[in-house]
Tab-separated table of C-alpha atoms in Angstrom:
chain	number	residue	atom	x	y	z
G	881	MET	CA	-114.273	-38.902	51.814
G	882	GLY	CA	-115.122	-35.334	52.789
G	883	ALA	CA	-112.853	-32.334	52.629
G	884	GLY	CA	-111.190	-33.273	55.883
G	885	GLY	CA	-110.195	-36.685	54.555
G	886	ARG	CA	-108.643	-35.262	51.388
G	887	MET	CA	-106.900	-32.543	53.319
G	888	ASN	CA	-105.299	-34.866	55.853
G	889	GLU	CA	-104.840	-38.157	54.024
G	890	ALA	CA	-101.118	-38.152	54.888
G	891	THR	CA	-101.892	-38.338	58.602
G	892	ASN	CA	-103.592	-41.723	58.498
G	893	ASN	CA	-100.610	-43.639	59.812
G	894	LYS	CA	-99.776	-41.305	62.652
G	895	ASP	CA	-100.547	-42.039	66.266
G	896	VAL	CA	-103.734	-40.053	66.748
G	897	LEU	CA	-103.357	-40.265	70.516
G	898	LYS	CA	-99.941	-38.585	70.568
G	899	ARG	CA	-100.187	-35.576	72.856
G	900	VAL	CA	-100.179	-32.096	71.388
G	901	PRO	CA	-97.234	-30.075	72.794
G	902	THR	CA	-98.007	-27.863	75.781
G	903	ALA	CA	-94.923	-25.653	75.608
G	904	LYS	CA	-95.439	-22.088	74.476
G	905	THR	CA	-95.761	-21.950	70.709
G	906	PRO	CA	-92.778	-20.799	68.611
G	907	PHE	CA	-95.209	-18.856	66.385
G	908	GLU	CA	-97.750	-16.089	66.909
G	909	ILE	CA	-101.220	-15.593	65.458
G	910	SER	CA	-99.690	-12.966	63.151
G	911	ASP	CA	-97.465	-15.658	61.615
G	912	LEU	CA	-100.525	-17.778	60.865
G	913	LYS	CA	-102.439	-14.881	59.317
G	914	LYS	CA	-99.494	-14.118	57.020
G	915	ALA	CA	-99.467	-17.728	55.778
G	916	ILE	CA	-103.147	-17.701	54.816
G	917	PRO	CA	-103.961	-16.428	51.294
G	918	PRO	CA	-105.543	-12.950	51.579
G	919	HIS	CA	-108.736	-13.957	49.761
G	920	CYS	CA	-109.554	-16.414	52.576
G	921	PHE	CA	-110.348	-13.478	54.841
G	922	LYS	CA	-112.853	-11.956	52.409
G	923	ARG	CA	-116.528	-12.363	53.267
G	924	SER	CA	-118.571	-12.508	50.091
G	925	LEU	CA	-122.267	-11.739	50.569
G	926	ALA	CA	-123.054	-13.430	47.246
G	927	THR	CA	-121.170	-16.639	48.098
G	928	SER	CA	-122.502	-16.791	51.641
G	929	SER	CA	-126.049	-16.198	50.392
G	930	TYR	CA	-125.655	-18.987	47.849
G	931	TYR	CA	-124.908	-21.492	50.607
G	932	LEU	CA	-127.777	-20.211	52.737
G	933	PHE	CA	-130.382	-20.369	49.972
G	934	ARG	CA	-129.049	-23.730	48.810
G	935	ASP	CA	-129.549	-25.138	52.301
G	936	ILE	CA	-133.017	-23.617	52.586
G	937	ALA	CA	-133.943	-25.156	49.225
G	938	ILE	CA	-132.736	-28.577	50.389
G	939	CYS	CA	-134.669	-28.182	53.631
G	940	TYR	CA	-137.844	-27.248	51.747
G	941	THR	CA	-137.414	-30.202	49.377
G	942	PHE	CA	-137.256	-32.630	52.300
G	943	TYR	CA	-140.336	-30.966	53.823
G	944	TYR	CA	-142.276	-31.115	50.553
G	945	LEU	CA	-141.498	-34.792	49.957
G	946	ALA	CA	-142.271	-35.779	53.549
G	947	SER	CA	-145.509	-33.850	53.900
G	948	ASN	CA	-146.910	-34.866	50.517
G	949	TYR	CA	-145.709	-38.418	49.994
G	950	ILE	CA	-144.862	-40.170	53.267
G	951	PRO	CA	-148.525	-40.078	54.447
G	952	LEU	CA	-149.457	-41.935	51.240
G	953	LEU	CA	-147.176	-44.870	51.996
G	954	PRO	CA	-148.553	-48.077	53.544
G	955	LYS	CA	-147.887	-48.568	57.250
G	956	PRO	CA	-144.681	-50.651	57.172
G	957	LEU	CA	-142.994	-48.284	54.700
G	958	ASN	CA	-144.371	-45.293	56.552
G	959	TYR	CA	-142.531	-46.349	59.712
G	960	ILE	CA	-139.271	-46.589	57.767
G	961	ALA	CA	-139.685	-43.385	55.765
G	962	TRP	CA	-140.300	-41.068	58.714
G	963	PRO	CA	-137.007	-41.833	60.526
G	964	ILE	CA	-135.129	-41.444	57.241
G	965	TYR	CA	-136.763	-38.042	56.787
G	966	TRP	CA	-136.024	-37.069	60.386
G	967	PHE	CA	-132.323	-37.807	59.974
G	968	CYS	CA	-132.017	-36.103	56.583
G	969	GLN	CA	-134.016	-33.052	57.613
G	970	GLY	CA	-132.229	-32.818	60.969
G	971	SER	CA	-128.919	-32.824	59.098
G	972	SER	CA	-130.283	-30.095	56.818
G	973	PHE	CA	-131.306	-28.087	59.895
G	974	MET	CA	-127.763	-28.453	61.228
G	975	GLY	CA	-126.332	-27.050	58.005
G	976	ILE	CA	-128.550	-23.962	58.240
G	977	TRP	CA	-127.791	-23.640	61.959
G	978	SER	CA	-124.072	-23.712	61.136
G	979	ILE	CA	-124.548	-20.745	58.829
G	980	GLY	CA	-126.292	-19.021	61.750
G	981	HIS	CA	-123.168	-19.772	63.780
G	982	ASP	CA	-121.068	-18.088	61.072
G	983	LEU	CA	-123.406	-15.099	61.236
G	984	GLY	CA	-122.727	-14.822	64.962
G	985	HIS	CA	-119.006	-14.667	64.202
G	986	HIS	CA	-119.542	-11.952	61.554
G	987	ALA	CA	-118.196	-14.416	58.961
G	988	PHE	CA	-121.114	-14.108	56.501
G	989	SER	CA	-120.852	-10.589	55.078
G	990	GLU	CA	-119.155	-7.248	55.618
G	991	TYR	CA	-122.325	-5.913	57.265
G	992	GLN	CA	-122.639	-6.580	60.990
G	993	TRP	CA	-126.298	-5.510	61.078
G	994	LEU	CA	-127.164	-7.939	58.279
G	995	ASP	CA	-125.296	-10.804	59.926
G	996	ASP	CA	-127.104	-10.198	63.206
G	997	ALA	CA	-130.523	-9.828	61.568
G	998	LEU	CA	-130.167	-13.049	59.563
G	999	GLY	CA	-128.615	-14.932	62.476
G	1000	PHE	CA	-131.445	-13.829	64.761
G	1001	VAL	CA	-134.078	-15.178	62.353
G	1002	LEU	CA	-132.268	-18.432	61.568
G	1003	HIS	CA	-131.364	-19.365	65.134
G	1004	SER	CA	-134.761	-18.374	66.522
G	1005	SER	CA	-136.316	-20.690	63.930
G	1006	PHE	CA	-134.371	-23.562	65.486
G	1007	LEU	CA	-135.169	-22.523	69.066
G	1008	THR	CA	-131.700	-21.131	69.713
G	1009	PRO	CA	-131.339	-17.738	71.465
G	1010	TYR	CA	-129.163	-15.969	68.908
G	1011	PHE	CA	-127.601	-13.091	70.835
G	1012	SER	CA	-127.312	-15.115	74.039
G	1013	PHE	CA	-125.365	-17.823	72.237
G	1014	LYS	CA	-123.344	-15.273	70.272
G	1015	TYR	CA	-122.014	-13.698	73.470
G	1016	SER	CA	-121.380	-16.872	75.456
G	1017	HIS	CA	-119.784	-18.472	72.396
G	1018	ARG	CA	-117.540	-15.434	71.985
G	1019	SER	CA	-116.359	-15.995	75.562
G	1020	HIS	CA	-115.737	-19.663	74.744
G	1021	HIS	CA	-113.481	-18.601	71.874
G	1022	ALA	CA	-111.694	-16.129	74.120
G	1023	HIS	CA	-110.987	-18.739	76.840
G	1024	THR	CA	-110.880	-22.105	75.086
G	1025	ASN	CA	-109.709	-24.938	77.360
G	1026	SER	CA	-109.210	-22.654	80.335
G	1027	MET	CA	-110.156	-24.559	83.476
G	1028	GLU	CA	-111.486	-21.395	85.103
G	1029	TYR	CA	-112.962	-19.319	82.288
G	1030	ASP	CA	-114.041	-21.463	79.341
G	1031	GLU	CA	-117.803	-21.395	78.830
G	1032	VAL	CA	-118.638	-24.875	77.520
G	1033	TRP	CA	-117.505	-28.507	77.767
G	1034	ILE	CA	-115.808	-27.794	81.063
G	1035	PRO	CA	-114.121	-31.068	82.050
G	1036	LYS	CA	-114.898	-32.759	85.341
G	1037	ARG	CA	-112.288	-33.390	88.024
G	1038	LYS	CA	-111.540	-36.698	89.709
G	1039	ALA	CA	-113.113	-35.378	92.901
G	1040	ASP	CA	-116.480	-35.379	91.109
G	1041	THR	CA	-117.200	-38.982	92.027
G	1042	ILE	CA	-120.475	-39.158	90.097
G	1043	TYR	CA	-118.454	-38.979	86.890
G	1044	SER	CA	-115.144	-40.516	87.973
G	1045	GLU	CA	-116.662	-43.506	89.781
G	1046	VAL	CA	-120.438	-43.967	89.517
G	1047	LEU	CA	-120.743	-43.373	85.753
G	1048	ASN	CA	-117.253	-44.572	84.828
G	1049	ASN	CA	-118.379	-47.909	83.383
G	1050	PRO	CA	-119.987	-49.136	80.129
G	1051	LEU	CA	-123.549	-48.711	81.417
G	1052	GLY	CA	-122.758	-45.246	82.765
G	1053	ASN	CA	-121.084	-44.286	79.487
G	1054	LEU	CA	-124.153	-45.405	77.560
G	1055	PHE	CA	-126.434	-43.460	79.905
G	1056	MET	CA	-124.342	-40.313	79.506
G	1057	THR	CA	-124.356	-40.722	75.721
G	1058	VAL	CA	-128.148	-40.872	75.596
G	1059	VAL	CA	-128.528	-37.916	77.960
G	1060	ARG	CA	-125.986	-35.852	76.033
G	1061	LEU	CA	-127.520	-36.438	72.625
G	1062	LEU	CA	-131.150	-36.001	73.659
G	1063	LEU	CA	-131.059	-33.349	76.370
G	1064	SER	CA	-127.762	-31.450	76.448
G	1065	PHE	CA	-128.693	-28.884	73.778
G	1066	PRO	CA	-131.763	-27.412	75.529
G	1067	MET	CA	-130.245	-27.983	78.987
G	1068	TYR	CA	-127.129	-26.024	78.055
G	1069	PHE	CA	-129.143	-22.979	77.063
G	1070	THR	CA	-131.597	-23.300	79.935
G	1071	PHE	CA	-129.371	-24.358	82.851
G	1072	ASN	CA	-125.815	-23.977	81.486
G	1073	ILE	CA	-125.092	-27.707	81.734
G	1074	HIS	CA	-121.512	-28.394	80.526
G	1075	GLY	CA	-120.812	-24.707	81.182
G	1076	ARG	CA	-118.665	-22.735	83.576
G	1077	LYS	CA	-119.750	-22.497	87.203
G	1078	TYR	CA	-120.868	-19.105	88.508
G	1079	ASP	CA	-121.966	-17.903	91.927
G	1080	SER	CA	-125.476	-17.048	90.725
G	1081	PHE	CA	-128.161	-18.479	88.461
G	1082	VAL	CA	-126.983	-18.949	84.879
G	1083	SER	CA	-129.203	-19.281	81.827
G	1084	HIS	CA	-129.001	-18.071	78.255
G	1085	PHE	CA	-132.607	-16.902	78.644
G	1086	TYR	CA	-131.980	-14.783	81.748
G	1087	PRO	CA	-130.782	-11.260	80.831
G	1088	GLN	CA	-129.235	-10.722	84.266
G	1089	SER	CA	-127.163	-13.882	83.945
G	1090	PRO	CA	-123.430	-13.438	84.656
G	1091	LEU	CA	-122.838	-14.751	81.136
G	1092	PHE	CA	-123.544	-11.241	79.859
G	1093	ASN	CA	-122.353	-7.715	80.547
G	1094	ASP	CA	-124.628	-4.708	80.939
G	1095	SER	CA	-124.288	-3.598	77.323
G	1096	GLU	CA	-125.565	-6.966	76.114
G	1097	ARG	CA	-128.640	-7.460	78.301
G	1098	LYS	CA	-131.117	-5.663	76.020
G	1099	GLN	CA	-130.218	-8.028	73.208
G	1100	ILE	CA	-130.821	-11.012	75.499
G	1101	TRP	CA	-134.394	-9.747	75.879
G	1102	LEU	CA	-134.535	-9.636	72.085
G	1103	SER	CA	-133.304	-13.242	71.884
G	1104	ASP	CA	-136.051	-14.264	74.320
G	1105	ALA	CA	-138.637	-12.412	72.223
G	1106	GLY	CA	-137.451	-14.285	69.138
G	1107	MET	CA	-137.894	-17.566	70.980
G	1108	LEU	CA	-141.406	-16.605	72.111
G	1109	VAL	CA	-142.396	-15.718	68.553
G	1110	ALA	CA	-141.017	-19.068	67.347
G	1111	PHE	CA	-142.931	-20.989	70.034
G	1112	TYR	CA	-146.112	-19.086	69.229
G	1113	ALA	CA	-145.728	-19.873	65.532
G	1114	LEU	CA	-145.245	-23.555	66.359
G	1115	TYR	CA	-148.338	-23.467	68.585
G	1116	LYS	CA	-150.398	-21.985	65.748
G	1117	ILE	CA	-149.094	-24.595	63.324
G	1118	ALA	CA	-149.930	-27.390	65.756
G	1119	ALA	CA	-153.430	-25.940	66.246
G	1120	ALA	CA	-153.976	-25.788	62.487
G	1121	THR	CA	-152.638	-29.286	61.858
G	1122	SER	CA	-151.858	-31.479	64.878
G	1123	ALA	CA	-149.132	-31.908	67.455
G	1124	THR	CA	-148.261	-35.239	65.867
G	1125	TRP	CA	-147.821	-33.670	62.434
G	1126	LEU	CA	-145.672	-30.883	63.890
G	1127	PHE	CA	-143.497	-33.376	65.737
G	1128	CYS	CA	-142.995	-35.479	62.607
G	1129	ILE	CA	-142.254	-32.529	60.338
G	1130	TYR	CA	-140.284	-30.290	62.714
G	1131	GLY	CA	-139.870	-31.676	66.244
G	1132	ALA	CA	-138.099	-34.938	65.439
G	1133	PRO	CA	-135.693	-33.326	62.935
G	1134	LEU	CA	-134.938	-30.669	65.566
G	1135	LEU	CA	-133.960	-33.424	68.011
G	1136	VAL	CA	-131.649	-34.861	65.342
G	1137	MET	CA	-130.122	-31.403	64.815
G	1138	ASN	CA	-129.582	-31.071	68.566
G	1139	ALA	CA	-127.872	-34.463	68.649
G	1140	HIS	CA	-125.614	-33.503	65.729
G	1141	PHE	CA	-124.606	-30.319	67.539
G	1142	ILE	CA	-123.743	-32.103	70.782
G	1143	PHE	CA	-122.024	-34.936	68.900
G	1144	PHE	CA	-119.568	-32.812	66.959
G	1145	THR	CA	-118.964	-30.136	69.597
G	1146	PHE	CA	-118.177	-32.881	72.131
G	1147	LEU	CA	-115.715	-34.357	69.637
G	1148	HIS	CA	-114.222	-30.923	68.939
G	1149	HIS	CA	-113.230	-30.468	72.562
G	1150	SER	CA	-112.744	-33.993	73.928
G	1151	HIS	CA	-109.617	-35.886	72.940
G	1152	PRO	CA	-107.000	-37.758	75.018
G	1153	SER	CA	-104.177	-35.854	73.310
G	1154	LEU	CA	-105.464	-32.354	74.112
G	1155	ALA	CA	-104.623	-30.509	77.320
G	1156	HIS	CA	-106.638	-28.130	79.470
G	1157	TYR	CA	-104.839	-25.362	81.372
G	1158	ASP	CA	-105.446	-23.462	84.564
G	1159	SER	CA	-104.574	-19.789	84.996
G	1160	ARG	CA	-100.937	-20.577	85.828
G	1161	GLU	CA	-100.289	-21.909	82.336
G	1162	TRP	CA	-103.136	-20.975	79.988
G	1163	ASP	CA	-102.636	-18.587	77.121
G	1164	TRP	CA	-104.981	-17.849	74.254
G	1165	ILE	CA	-103.146	-19.466	71.363
G	1166	ARG	CA	-102.497	-22.782	73.115
G	1167	GLY	CA	-106.119	-22.831	74.223
G	1168	ALA	CA	-107.305	-22.185	70.674
G	1169	LEU	CA	-105.092	-25.031	69.443
G	1170	SER	CA	-106.578	-27.442	71.988
G	1171	THR	CA	-109.238	-28.641	69.596
G	1172	VAL	CA	-109.282	-31.318	66.917
G	1173	ASP	CA	-110.235	-31.647	63.269
G	1174	ARG	CA	-111.993	-34.827	62.167
G	1175	ASP	CA	-113.324	-36.247	58.927
G	1176	TYR	CA	-117.113	-36.724	58.799
G	1177	GLY	CA	-117.237	-37.675	55.123
G	1178	ILE	CA	-120.194	-36.092	53.332
G	1179	PHE	CA	-121.221	-34.384	56.569
G	1180	ASN	CA	-118.196	-32.093	56.224
G	1181	THR	CA	-120.022	-30.542	53.279
G	1182	ILE	CA	-123.458	-30.607	54.918
G	1183	PHE	CA	-122.131	-28.925	58.062
G	1184	HIS	CA	-119.981	-26.441	56.090
G	1185	ASP	CA	-116.618	-27.852	57.208
G	1186	VAL	CA	-117.082	-26.904	60.861
G	1187	THR	CA	-116.188	-30.557	61.504
G	1188	CYS	CA	-112.935	-30.822	59.557
G	1189	ALA	CA	-111.616	-27.246	59.885
G	1190	HIS	CA	-112.410	-26.392	63.490
G	1191	VAL	CA	-108.843	-25.623	64.542
G	1192	VAL	CA	-108.494	-22.695	62.143
G	1193	HIS	CA	-111.962	-21.534	63.134
G	1194	HIS	CA	-110.776	-21.179	66.733
G	1195	LEU	CA	-107.702	-19.291	65.591
G	1196	ILE	CA	-109.489	-16.879	63.208
G	1197	SER	CA	-113.246	-17.155	63.590
G	1198	THR	CA	-114.175	-14.547	60.959
G	1199	ILE	CA	-112.904	-16.674	58.052
G	1200	PRO	CA	-115.988	-17.771	56.053
G	1201	HIS	CA	-116.645	-21.494	56.122
G	1202	TYR	CA	-115.966	-21.844	52.382
G	1203	HIS	CA	-112.340	-20.806	52.958
G	1204	THR	CA	-111.552	-22.689	56.181
G	1205	VAL	CA	-110.207	-25.848	54.515
G	1206	GLU	CA	-107.839	-23.832	52.340
G	1207	ALA	CA	-106.770	-21.772	55.357
G	1208	THR	CA	-106.124	-24.955	57.334
G	1209	LYS	CA	-103.846	-26.290	54.607
G	1210	ALA	CA	-101.935	-23.018	54.637
G	1211	ILE	CA	-101.186	-22.995	58.363
G	1212	LYS	CA	-100.528	-26.705	58.937
G	1213	PRO	CA	-96.796	-26.467	58.090
G	1214	ILE	CA	-96.410	-23.724	60.694
G	1215	LEU	CA	-98.482	-25.473	63.358
G	1216	GLY	CA	-96.596	-28.771	63.041
G	1217	ASP	CA	-97.261	-30.975	66.068
G	1218	TYR	CA	-99.516	-28.300	67.560
G	1219	TYR	CA	-102.141	-29.243	64.961
G	1220	LYS	CA	-104.357	-32.198	65.855
G	1221	TYR	CA	-106.219	-34.204	63.252
G	1222	ASP	CA	-107.845	-37.545	64.040
G	1223	ASP	CA	-109.074	-39.752	61.204
G	1224	THR	CA	-110.640	-42.354	63.520
G	1225	PRO	CA	-114.164	-43.195	62.227
G	1226	ILE	CA	-116.418	-40.766	64.041
G	1227	LEU	CA	-118.723	-43.286	65.718
G	1228	LYS	CA	-115.705	-45.200	67.027
G	1229	ALA	CA	-114.084	-41.919	68.111
G	1230	PHE	CA	-117.248	-40.779	69.890
G	1231	TRP	CA	-117.427	-43.994	71.924
G	1232	ARG	CA	-113.692	-43.897	72.655
G	1233	GLU	CA	-113.855	-40.310	73.881
G	1234	THR	CA	-116.974	-41.092	75.903
G	1235	LYS	CA	-115.032	-43.854	77.687
G	1236	GLU	CA	-111.612	-42.213	77.916
G	1237	CYS	CA	-112.410	-38.518	78.523
G	1238	ILE	CA	-114.165	-38.822	81.896
G	1239	PHE	CA	-112.250	-36.245	83.955
G	1240	VAL	CA	-108.984	-34.286	83.853
G	1241	GLU	CA	-106.015	-34.325	86.214
G	1242	PRO	CA	-102.350	-33.268	85.954
G	1243	ASP	CA	-99.781	-35.952	85.275
G	1244	GLU	CA	-98.384	-37.708	88.321
G	1245	GLY	CA	-95.489	-35.682	89.649
G	1246	ALA	CA	-96.649	-32.583	87.766
G	1247	GLU	CA	-99.506	-31.558	90.024
G	1248	ASP	CA	-98.394	-27.913	89.989
G	1249	SER	CA	-97.821	-27.719	86.248
G	1250	GLY	CA	-101.158	-26.079	85.441
G	1251	VAL	CA	-101.644	-28.643	82.633
G	1252	TYR	CA	-104.473	-31.204	82.815
G	1253	TRP	CA	-105.064	-34.344	80.762
G	1254	PHE	CA	-108.119	-36.511	80.303
G	1255	ARG	CA	-108.337	-39.653	82.407
G	1256	ARG	CA	-110.834	-42.440	82.912
């Protein structure tokens, strides 16, 4: 079991579908910060760099083995080895990308300029617009599970009949799963799919997008420049080798990384026991608590515990990933029933949430409550 499993082994017999309370919390964020050991807040450049260089070394090892040895295998083994490499390397990419996510939260070092410089390079390498995502993701953290103002995984309403009726069946669920895993990552950045609705065109690549304020727009241009440099580098690599080689070495693992990202972020923010709130009822701390920790086994380690310690990350996003499990243990007694952990096997949980979390509506008789629950 991964860190999440060890941390939450006492929860196995609980009803994982029991609703998290929606009443105002009897504690404040200051109470949670006091419960966390002070060293958990410290960002060590040496420790953070160790994890980054470790992940880069693992990534290079996969690349070296694949590029030098898989082409030597006979055809039947070749067809088996490439998908294994794609999955392993894509998982490695996701680990490095997760460190880039920490950099965007200023959870890597004490130096903002260093965090931004490293994050810009890492995310651009994986075709992610660093500053664009940093700012929209900051807004997501500021408005988590707000029906009006959250920036990602905005739930559908029953009135959206495409989701509530046309796709609300096993075939529709399967179709949505394939689309989500293969296309949602680039479509989110390009067209803001799964994002908040605005009155004008929204894209992470468009500096005038309403996602950003005027002080941020120059850095959106910089994000776009980073993407152009990355695409140009990939073009030159393809010209020097072949498009097929580039796809096998980089493109297919990138698709796996994208699928990992959509998979675990969907599971972070989709659960039958978690409420969404409109402006009549939403407040920051209940929104931040409307996420779920899960156990991904060894992938907890590969993804730097973003999977099993996501609740504390939403509460205090500058805690480095190597302290989030300890911080979670510290605040669980205070959170009580406001803390949601689900030990359902992740593939089973993903299919359950795909089927059960189709749209949100208030409970019958509580239409004016401002509290919305997932329905199917």
